[in-house]
XYZ file of C-alpha atoms in Angstrom:
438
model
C -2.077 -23.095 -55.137
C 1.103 -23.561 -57.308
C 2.585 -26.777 -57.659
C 5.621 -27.068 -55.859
C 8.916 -27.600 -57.603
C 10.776 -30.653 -58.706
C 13.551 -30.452 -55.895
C 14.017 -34.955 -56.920
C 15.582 -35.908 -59.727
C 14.731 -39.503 -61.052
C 17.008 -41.309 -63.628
C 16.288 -44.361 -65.291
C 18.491 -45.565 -68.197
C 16.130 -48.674 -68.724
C 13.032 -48.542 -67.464
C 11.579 -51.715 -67.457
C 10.638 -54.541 -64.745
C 11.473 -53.801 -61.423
C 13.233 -50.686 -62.544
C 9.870 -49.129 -63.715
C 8.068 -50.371 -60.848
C 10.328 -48.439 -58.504
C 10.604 -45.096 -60.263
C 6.928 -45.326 -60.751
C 6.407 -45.877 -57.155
C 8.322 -43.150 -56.092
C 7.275 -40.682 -58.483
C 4.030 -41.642 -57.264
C 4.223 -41.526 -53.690
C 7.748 -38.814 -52.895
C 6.249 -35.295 -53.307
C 8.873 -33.279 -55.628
C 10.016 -36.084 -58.175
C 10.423 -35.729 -61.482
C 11.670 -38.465 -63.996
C 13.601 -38.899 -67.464
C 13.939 -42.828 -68.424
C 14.985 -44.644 -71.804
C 13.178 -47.687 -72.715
C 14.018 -51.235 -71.657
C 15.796 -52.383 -74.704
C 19.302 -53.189 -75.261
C 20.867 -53.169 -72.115
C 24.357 -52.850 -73.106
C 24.074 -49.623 -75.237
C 21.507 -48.056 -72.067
C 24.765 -48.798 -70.007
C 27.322 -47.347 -72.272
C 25.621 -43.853 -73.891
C 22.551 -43.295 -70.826
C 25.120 -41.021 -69.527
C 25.281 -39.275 -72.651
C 21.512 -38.967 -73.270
C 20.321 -37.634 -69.986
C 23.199 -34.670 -70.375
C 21.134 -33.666 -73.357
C 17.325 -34.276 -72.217
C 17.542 -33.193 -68.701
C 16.953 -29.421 -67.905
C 18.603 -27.243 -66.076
C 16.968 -26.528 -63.129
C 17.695 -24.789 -59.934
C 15.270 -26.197 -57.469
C 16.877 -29.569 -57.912
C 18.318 -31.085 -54.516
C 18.463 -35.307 -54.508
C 19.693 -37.158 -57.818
C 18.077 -41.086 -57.689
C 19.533 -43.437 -60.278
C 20.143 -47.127 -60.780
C 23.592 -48.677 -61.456
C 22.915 -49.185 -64.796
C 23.786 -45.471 -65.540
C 27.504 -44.308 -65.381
C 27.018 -41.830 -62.542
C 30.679 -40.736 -62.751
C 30.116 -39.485 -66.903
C 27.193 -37.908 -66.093
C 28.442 -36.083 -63.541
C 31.492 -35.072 -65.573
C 29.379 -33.812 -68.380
C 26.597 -31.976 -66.084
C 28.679 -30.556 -63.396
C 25.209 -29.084 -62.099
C 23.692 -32.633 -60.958
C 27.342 -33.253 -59.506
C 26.295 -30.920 -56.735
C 23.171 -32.620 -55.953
C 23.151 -35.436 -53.231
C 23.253 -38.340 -55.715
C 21.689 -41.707 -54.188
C 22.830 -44.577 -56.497
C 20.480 -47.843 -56.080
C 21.692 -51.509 -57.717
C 19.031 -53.841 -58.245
C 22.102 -56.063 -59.484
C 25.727 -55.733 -59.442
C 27.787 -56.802 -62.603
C 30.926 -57.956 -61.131
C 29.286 -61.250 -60.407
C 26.125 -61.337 -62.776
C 26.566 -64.433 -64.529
C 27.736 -64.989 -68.001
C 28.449 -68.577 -69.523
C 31.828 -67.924 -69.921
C 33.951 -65.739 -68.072
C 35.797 -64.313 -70.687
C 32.433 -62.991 -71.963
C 32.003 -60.411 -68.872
C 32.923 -56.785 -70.160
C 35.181 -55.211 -67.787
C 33.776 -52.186 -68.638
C 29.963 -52.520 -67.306
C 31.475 -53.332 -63.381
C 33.980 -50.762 -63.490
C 30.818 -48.618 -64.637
C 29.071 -49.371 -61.586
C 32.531 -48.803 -59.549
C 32.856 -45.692 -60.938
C 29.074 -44.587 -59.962
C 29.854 -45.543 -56.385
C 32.770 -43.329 -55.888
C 31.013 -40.436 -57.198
C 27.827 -41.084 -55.222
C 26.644 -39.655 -51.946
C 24.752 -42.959 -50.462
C 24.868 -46.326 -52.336
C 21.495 -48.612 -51.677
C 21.698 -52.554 -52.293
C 17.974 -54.918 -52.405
C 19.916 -57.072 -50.427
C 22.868 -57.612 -47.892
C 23.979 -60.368 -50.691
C 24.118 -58.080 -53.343
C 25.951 -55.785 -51.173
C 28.468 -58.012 -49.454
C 29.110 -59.611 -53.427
C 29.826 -56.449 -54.779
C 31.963 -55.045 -52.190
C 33.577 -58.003 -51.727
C 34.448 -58.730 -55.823
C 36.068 -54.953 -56.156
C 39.718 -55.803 -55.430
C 39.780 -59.608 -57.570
C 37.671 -57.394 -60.429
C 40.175 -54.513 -60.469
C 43.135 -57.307 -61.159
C 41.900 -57.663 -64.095
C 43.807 -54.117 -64.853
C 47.330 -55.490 -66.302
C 49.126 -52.410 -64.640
C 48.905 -49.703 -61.995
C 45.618 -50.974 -59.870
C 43.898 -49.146 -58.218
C 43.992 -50.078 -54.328
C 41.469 -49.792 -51.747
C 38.415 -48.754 -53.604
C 35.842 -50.696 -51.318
C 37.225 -49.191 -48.387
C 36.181 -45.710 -50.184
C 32.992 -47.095 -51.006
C 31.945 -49.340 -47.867
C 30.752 -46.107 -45.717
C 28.540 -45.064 -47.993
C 26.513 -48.155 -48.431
C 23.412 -49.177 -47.005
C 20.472 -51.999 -47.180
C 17.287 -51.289 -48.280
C 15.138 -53.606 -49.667
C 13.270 -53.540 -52.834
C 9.747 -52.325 -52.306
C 7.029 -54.669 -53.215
C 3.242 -53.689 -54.266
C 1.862 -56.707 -53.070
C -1.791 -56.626 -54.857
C -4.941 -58.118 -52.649
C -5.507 -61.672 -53.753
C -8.243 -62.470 -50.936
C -11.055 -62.971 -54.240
C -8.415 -65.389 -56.019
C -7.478 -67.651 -52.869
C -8.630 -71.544 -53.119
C -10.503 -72.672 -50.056
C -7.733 -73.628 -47.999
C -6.183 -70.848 -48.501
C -9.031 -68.971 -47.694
C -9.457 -71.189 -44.529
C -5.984 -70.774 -43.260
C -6.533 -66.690 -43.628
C -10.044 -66.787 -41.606
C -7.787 -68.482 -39.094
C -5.655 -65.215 -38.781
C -2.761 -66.997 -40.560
C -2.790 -65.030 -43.823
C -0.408 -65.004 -46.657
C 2.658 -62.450 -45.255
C 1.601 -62.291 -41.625
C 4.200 -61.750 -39.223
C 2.672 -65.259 -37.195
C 4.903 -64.406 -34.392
C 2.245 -61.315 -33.874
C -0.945 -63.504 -34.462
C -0.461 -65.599 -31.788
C 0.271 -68.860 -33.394
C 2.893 -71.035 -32.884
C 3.545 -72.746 -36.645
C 5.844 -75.544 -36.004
C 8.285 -75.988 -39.112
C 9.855 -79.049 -38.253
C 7.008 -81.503 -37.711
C 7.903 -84.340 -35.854
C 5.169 -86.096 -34.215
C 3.682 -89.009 -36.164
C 0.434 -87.638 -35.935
C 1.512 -84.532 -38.234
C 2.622 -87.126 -40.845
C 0.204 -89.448 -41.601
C -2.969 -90.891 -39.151
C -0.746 -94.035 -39.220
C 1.992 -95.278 -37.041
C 5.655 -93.518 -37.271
C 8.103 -96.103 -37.664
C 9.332 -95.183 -40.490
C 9.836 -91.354 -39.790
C 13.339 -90.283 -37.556
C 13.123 -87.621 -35.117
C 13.965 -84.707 -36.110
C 13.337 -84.734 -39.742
C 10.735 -82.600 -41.141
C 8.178 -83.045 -43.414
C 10.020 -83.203 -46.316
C 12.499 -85.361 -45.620
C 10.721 -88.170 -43.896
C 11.079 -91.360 -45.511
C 9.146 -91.568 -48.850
C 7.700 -95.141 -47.775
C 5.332 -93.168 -44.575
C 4.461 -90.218 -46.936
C 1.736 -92.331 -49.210
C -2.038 -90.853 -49.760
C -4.190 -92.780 -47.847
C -5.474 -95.581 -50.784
C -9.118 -95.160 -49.762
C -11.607 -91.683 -50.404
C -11.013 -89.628 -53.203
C -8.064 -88.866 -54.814
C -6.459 -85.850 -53.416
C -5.774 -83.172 -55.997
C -1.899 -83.611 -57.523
C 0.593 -81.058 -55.955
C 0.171 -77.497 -58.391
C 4.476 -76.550 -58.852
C 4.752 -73.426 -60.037
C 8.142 -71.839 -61.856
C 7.935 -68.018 -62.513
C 11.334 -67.053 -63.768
C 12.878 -65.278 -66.795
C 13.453 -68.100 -69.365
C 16.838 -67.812 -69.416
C 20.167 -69.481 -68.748
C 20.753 -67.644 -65.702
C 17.972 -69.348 -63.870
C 18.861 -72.654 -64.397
C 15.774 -74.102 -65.943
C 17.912 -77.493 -66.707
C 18.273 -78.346 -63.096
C 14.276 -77.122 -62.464
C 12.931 -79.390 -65.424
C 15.416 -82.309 -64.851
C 13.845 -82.889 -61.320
C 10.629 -82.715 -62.635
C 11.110 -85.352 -65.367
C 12.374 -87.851 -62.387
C 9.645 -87.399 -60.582
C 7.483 -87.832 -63.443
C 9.985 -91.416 -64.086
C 9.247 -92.151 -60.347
C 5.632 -92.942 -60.979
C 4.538 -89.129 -58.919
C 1.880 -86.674 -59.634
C 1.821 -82.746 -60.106
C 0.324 -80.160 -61.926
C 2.940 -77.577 -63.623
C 2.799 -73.730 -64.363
C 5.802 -72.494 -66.236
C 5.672 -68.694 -66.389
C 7.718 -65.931 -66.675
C 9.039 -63.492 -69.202
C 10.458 -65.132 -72.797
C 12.802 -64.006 -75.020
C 14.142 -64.222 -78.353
C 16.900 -67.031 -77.331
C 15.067 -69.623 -75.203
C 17.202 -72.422 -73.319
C 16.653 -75.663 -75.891
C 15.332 -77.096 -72.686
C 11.912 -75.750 -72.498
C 10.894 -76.936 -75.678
C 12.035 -80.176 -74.572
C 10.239 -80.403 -71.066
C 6.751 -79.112 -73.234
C 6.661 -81.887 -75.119
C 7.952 -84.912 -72.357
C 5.556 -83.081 -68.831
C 2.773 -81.660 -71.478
C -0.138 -83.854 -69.665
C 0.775 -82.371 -66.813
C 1.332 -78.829 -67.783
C -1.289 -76.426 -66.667
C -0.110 -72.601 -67.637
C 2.881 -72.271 -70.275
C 4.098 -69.128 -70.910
C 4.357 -65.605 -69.844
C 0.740 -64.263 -68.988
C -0.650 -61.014 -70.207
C -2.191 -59.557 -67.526
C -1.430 -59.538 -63.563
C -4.734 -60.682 -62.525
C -4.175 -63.796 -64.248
C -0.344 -63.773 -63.122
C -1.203 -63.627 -59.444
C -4.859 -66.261 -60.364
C -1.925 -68.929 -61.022
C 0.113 -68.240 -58.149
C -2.642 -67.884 -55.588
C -3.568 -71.733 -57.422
C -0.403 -73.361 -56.864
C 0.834 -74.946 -53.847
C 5.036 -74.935 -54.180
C 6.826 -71.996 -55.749
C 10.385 -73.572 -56.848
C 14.142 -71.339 -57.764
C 16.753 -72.938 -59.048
C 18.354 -69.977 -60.325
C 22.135 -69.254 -60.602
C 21.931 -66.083 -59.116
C 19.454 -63.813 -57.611
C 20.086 -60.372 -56.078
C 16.474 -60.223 -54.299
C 13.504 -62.376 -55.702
C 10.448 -60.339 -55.934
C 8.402 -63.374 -58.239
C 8.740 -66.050 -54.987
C 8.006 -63.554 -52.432
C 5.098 -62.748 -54.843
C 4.372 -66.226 -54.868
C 5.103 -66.551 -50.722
C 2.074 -63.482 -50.572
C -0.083 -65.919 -52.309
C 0.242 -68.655 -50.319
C 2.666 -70.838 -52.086
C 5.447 -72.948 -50.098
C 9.047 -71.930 -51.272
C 11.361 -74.583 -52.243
C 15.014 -72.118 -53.089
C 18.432 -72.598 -53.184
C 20.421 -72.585 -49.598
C 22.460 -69.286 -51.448
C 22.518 -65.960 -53.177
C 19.931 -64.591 -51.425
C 17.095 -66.946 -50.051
C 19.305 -67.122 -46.750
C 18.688 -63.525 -46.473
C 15.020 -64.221 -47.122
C 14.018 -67.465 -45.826
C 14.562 -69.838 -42.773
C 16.462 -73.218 -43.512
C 13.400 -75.134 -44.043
C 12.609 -73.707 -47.538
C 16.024 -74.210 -48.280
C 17.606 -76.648 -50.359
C 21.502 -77.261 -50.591
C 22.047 -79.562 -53.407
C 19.859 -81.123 -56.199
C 19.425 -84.496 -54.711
C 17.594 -82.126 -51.612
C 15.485 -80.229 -54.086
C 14.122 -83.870 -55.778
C 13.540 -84.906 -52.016
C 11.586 -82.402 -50.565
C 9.458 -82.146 -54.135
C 9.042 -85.667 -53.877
C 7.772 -85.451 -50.497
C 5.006 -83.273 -51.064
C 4.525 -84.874 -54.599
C 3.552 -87.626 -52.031
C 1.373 -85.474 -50.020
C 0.685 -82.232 -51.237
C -1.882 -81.323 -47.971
C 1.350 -80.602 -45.864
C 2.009 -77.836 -48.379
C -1.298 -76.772 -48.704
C -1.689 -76.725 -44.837
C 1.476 -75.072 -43.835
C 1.528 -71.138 -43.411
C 4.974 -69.958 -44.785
C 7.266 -68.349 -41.806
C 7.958 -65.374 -43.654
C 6.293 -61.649 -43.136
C 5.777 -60.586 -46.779
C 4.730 -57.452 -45.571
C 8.465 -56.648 -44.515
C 9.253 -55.783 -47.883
C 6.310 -53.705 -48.567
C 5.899 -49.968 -49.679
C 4.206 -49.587 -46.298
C 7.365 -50.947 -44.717
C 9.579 -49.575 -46.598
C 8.424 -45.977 -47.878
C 9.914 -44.080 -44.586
C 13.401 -45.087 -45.241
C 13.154 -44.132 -49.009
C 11.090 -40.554 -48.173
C 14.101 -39.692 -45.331
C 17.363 -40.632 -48.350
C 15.740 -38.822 -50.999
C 14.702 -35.502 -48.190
C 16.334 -32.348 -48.547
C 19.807 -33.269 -47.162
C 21.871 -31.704 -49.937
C 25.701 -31.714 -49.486
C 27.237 -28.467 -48.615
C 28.411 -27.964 -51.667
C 25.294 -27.864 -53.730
C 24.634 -24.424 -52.306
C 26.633 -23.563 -55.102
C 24.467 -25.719 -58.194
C 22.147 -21.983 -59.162
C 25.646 -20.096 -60.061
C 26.887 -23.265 -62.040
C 23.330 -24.053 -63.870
C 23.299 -20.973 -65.348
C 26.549 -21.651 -67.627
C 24.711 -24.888 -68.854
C 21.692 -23.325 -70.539
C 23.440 -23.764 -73.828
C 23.004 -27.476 -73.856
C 19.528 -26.764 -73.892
């Protein structure tokens, strides 16, 4: 039987992270995909000359239908320079935007990396955000960006771009982690309340906002209002009990990019009052390094080290998903995040979320994982600092499994189908006056 032809085109112009893991997936799992990628290094120059590369490196080929890329490449050049692959349907997919991605100083954004992306979008058949945030920001930024221009703006541009766009989430391989759960974990899945179940299915009524004294503490309830939850009940009702043994110390875990961008000063300042407050936890600080660490880890090593239980970005992810399936609290403090794949990772293995009240965790979460300023953040940590079983005994209100492959792989299969635009009908004449750059 021959093997049928590549009629999917993948592009890639760094391929690395969660832009692997995506043309890897649907290579894998879309019949008729083929894909060209340049390595994840220097981001800037992939951005600038991917265009460039891929005119060279990709063949001409008549069988082609459906062009997939990310933002990072500059659609609109390549299209210029292969006028082949402008006939295709071209689906353009941002895992991030740039015309809000943050820099420490404004004046340090390059103009030219958004307009890239504004460019791509105009030229593109269907635009795909991870998330309505990253969406709504980047549709919303185009006409404040484009003033930028000191003459003779452009007008209008996300009017022209707005129809074509569409939500669809990042897709997930969420691994099994039933051999890594702890006990309780385990407990709460034999129960039917599994990491990523939709509990409205199961049957189960998880109340969030616990307000009956009884759900506190086996004491009386004086000192808890109605209405609060758990985490924001007064910190003089939320004591272990002083008798049996101790109770394990609440396992935070933090597994971000060490970089700027995620705000690891705000993470490791709240940590260091709790520590001044006299409270007890167990830390994992993973995550990808880099050659210019924030000053502030080395600094948090040396003042939390007693209570530090994983440092640094772990080899394999078996041992990545061993930690998170240990921990009890996953924590963001990030700046900005377009979806958030490591604390929905961390949701799957059982962890409670504690994420900023913006970005996207609105988009992800319900209010109760939320937090809306620092001095929230310190209270709620505090809280279960103070008793750690009401993390360990809470299942998360969130269906993981929404933002699987499973979930998702129909809506992905039916953008990248045959539906070619009427004028690619024409793409066999016009391929065969490009053989020469071959």
């Amino acid at each position: 039987m021959l093997e049928e032809s590549p009629h999917i085109v993948l592009l890639e112009a760094f391929y690395g992270g969660s832009h692997k893991q995506l043309i890897d997936l649907l290579k894998s799992h879309v019949p008729g995909c083929t894909a060209f990628t340049l390595p994840a290094k220097k981001w800037h120059w992939k951005a600038r000359t991917g265009a460039l590369y891929f005119m060279q490196t990709v063949p001409v080929c008549p069988s082609y239908r459906v062009l997939f890329t990310s933002s990072v490449l500059n659609l609109c050049e390549l299209v210029a320079l292969r006028p082949d692959l402008a006939l295709l349907k071209k689906v353009l997919y941002f895992h991030e935007n740039q015309l809000i991605y943050p820099v420490q100083k404004d004046q340090e954004r390059d103009f030219q990396y958004g307009y890239n992306q504004v460019l791509s979008c105009l030229v593109a058949d269907v635009v795909l955000f991870n998330s309505r945030f990253n969406m709504d920001s980047f549709l919303s930024s185009i006409k404040t960006f484009m003033k930028k221009i000191p003459d003779h703006r452009p007008k209008d541009l996300d009017q022209l771009i707005r129809p074509k766009c569409q939500v669809l989430h990042y897709p997930i391989q969420f691994p099994e982690v039933t051999r890594l759960l702890p006990k309780h974990k385990l407990l709460r899945r034999a129960a039917g309340l599994s990491p990523g179940e939709d509990i409205s299915a199961s049957g189960t009524q998880h109340q969030l906002c616990i307000t009956r004294s009884e759900d506190l503490h086996s004491g009386g309830d004086e000192d808890v209002v109605p209405g609060q939850t758990f985490l924001e009940a007064d910190p003089r009702s939320s004591e272990e009990p002083t008798t049996g043994p101790r109770v394990k110390a609440l396992h935070i875990v933090w597994p971000h990019r060490w970089e700027h961008d995620k705000n690891p000063e705000l993470f490791f300042s709240t940590l260091l009052t709790l520590k001044d407050r006299g409270l007890d936890f167990d830390l994992s600080v993973l995550g990808q390094t880099y050659s210019d660490t924030p000053d502030i880890f080395a600094e948090a090593r040396r003042r939390l080290g007693g209570r530090v239980l994983h440092w640094g970005f772990l080899p394999t992810k078996d041992e990545y998903f061993r930690v998170l399936c240990q921990a009890d609290v996953v924590v963001s403090t990030t700046r900005h995040e377009f979806f958030g794949v490591a604390v929905l990772e961390a949701v799957h293995c059982g962890c409670f979320p504690l994420c900023p009240k913006s970005l996207v965790y609105p988009e992800l979460f319900p209010d109760e994982y939320l937090y809306a300023t620092p001095e929230q953040l310190l209270k709620k940590l505090q809280g279960l600092c103070r008793r750690p079983h009401l993390a360990r005994t809470h299942t998360v209100q969130v269906n993981t499994a929404a933002f699987s492959w499973a979930a998702l792989k129909d809506r992905f299969q039916s953008l990248l189908a045959h539906s070619v635009p009427e004028h690619a009908t024409a793409a066999a004449s016009t391929a065969g006056t490009l053989t020469s750059l071959h």
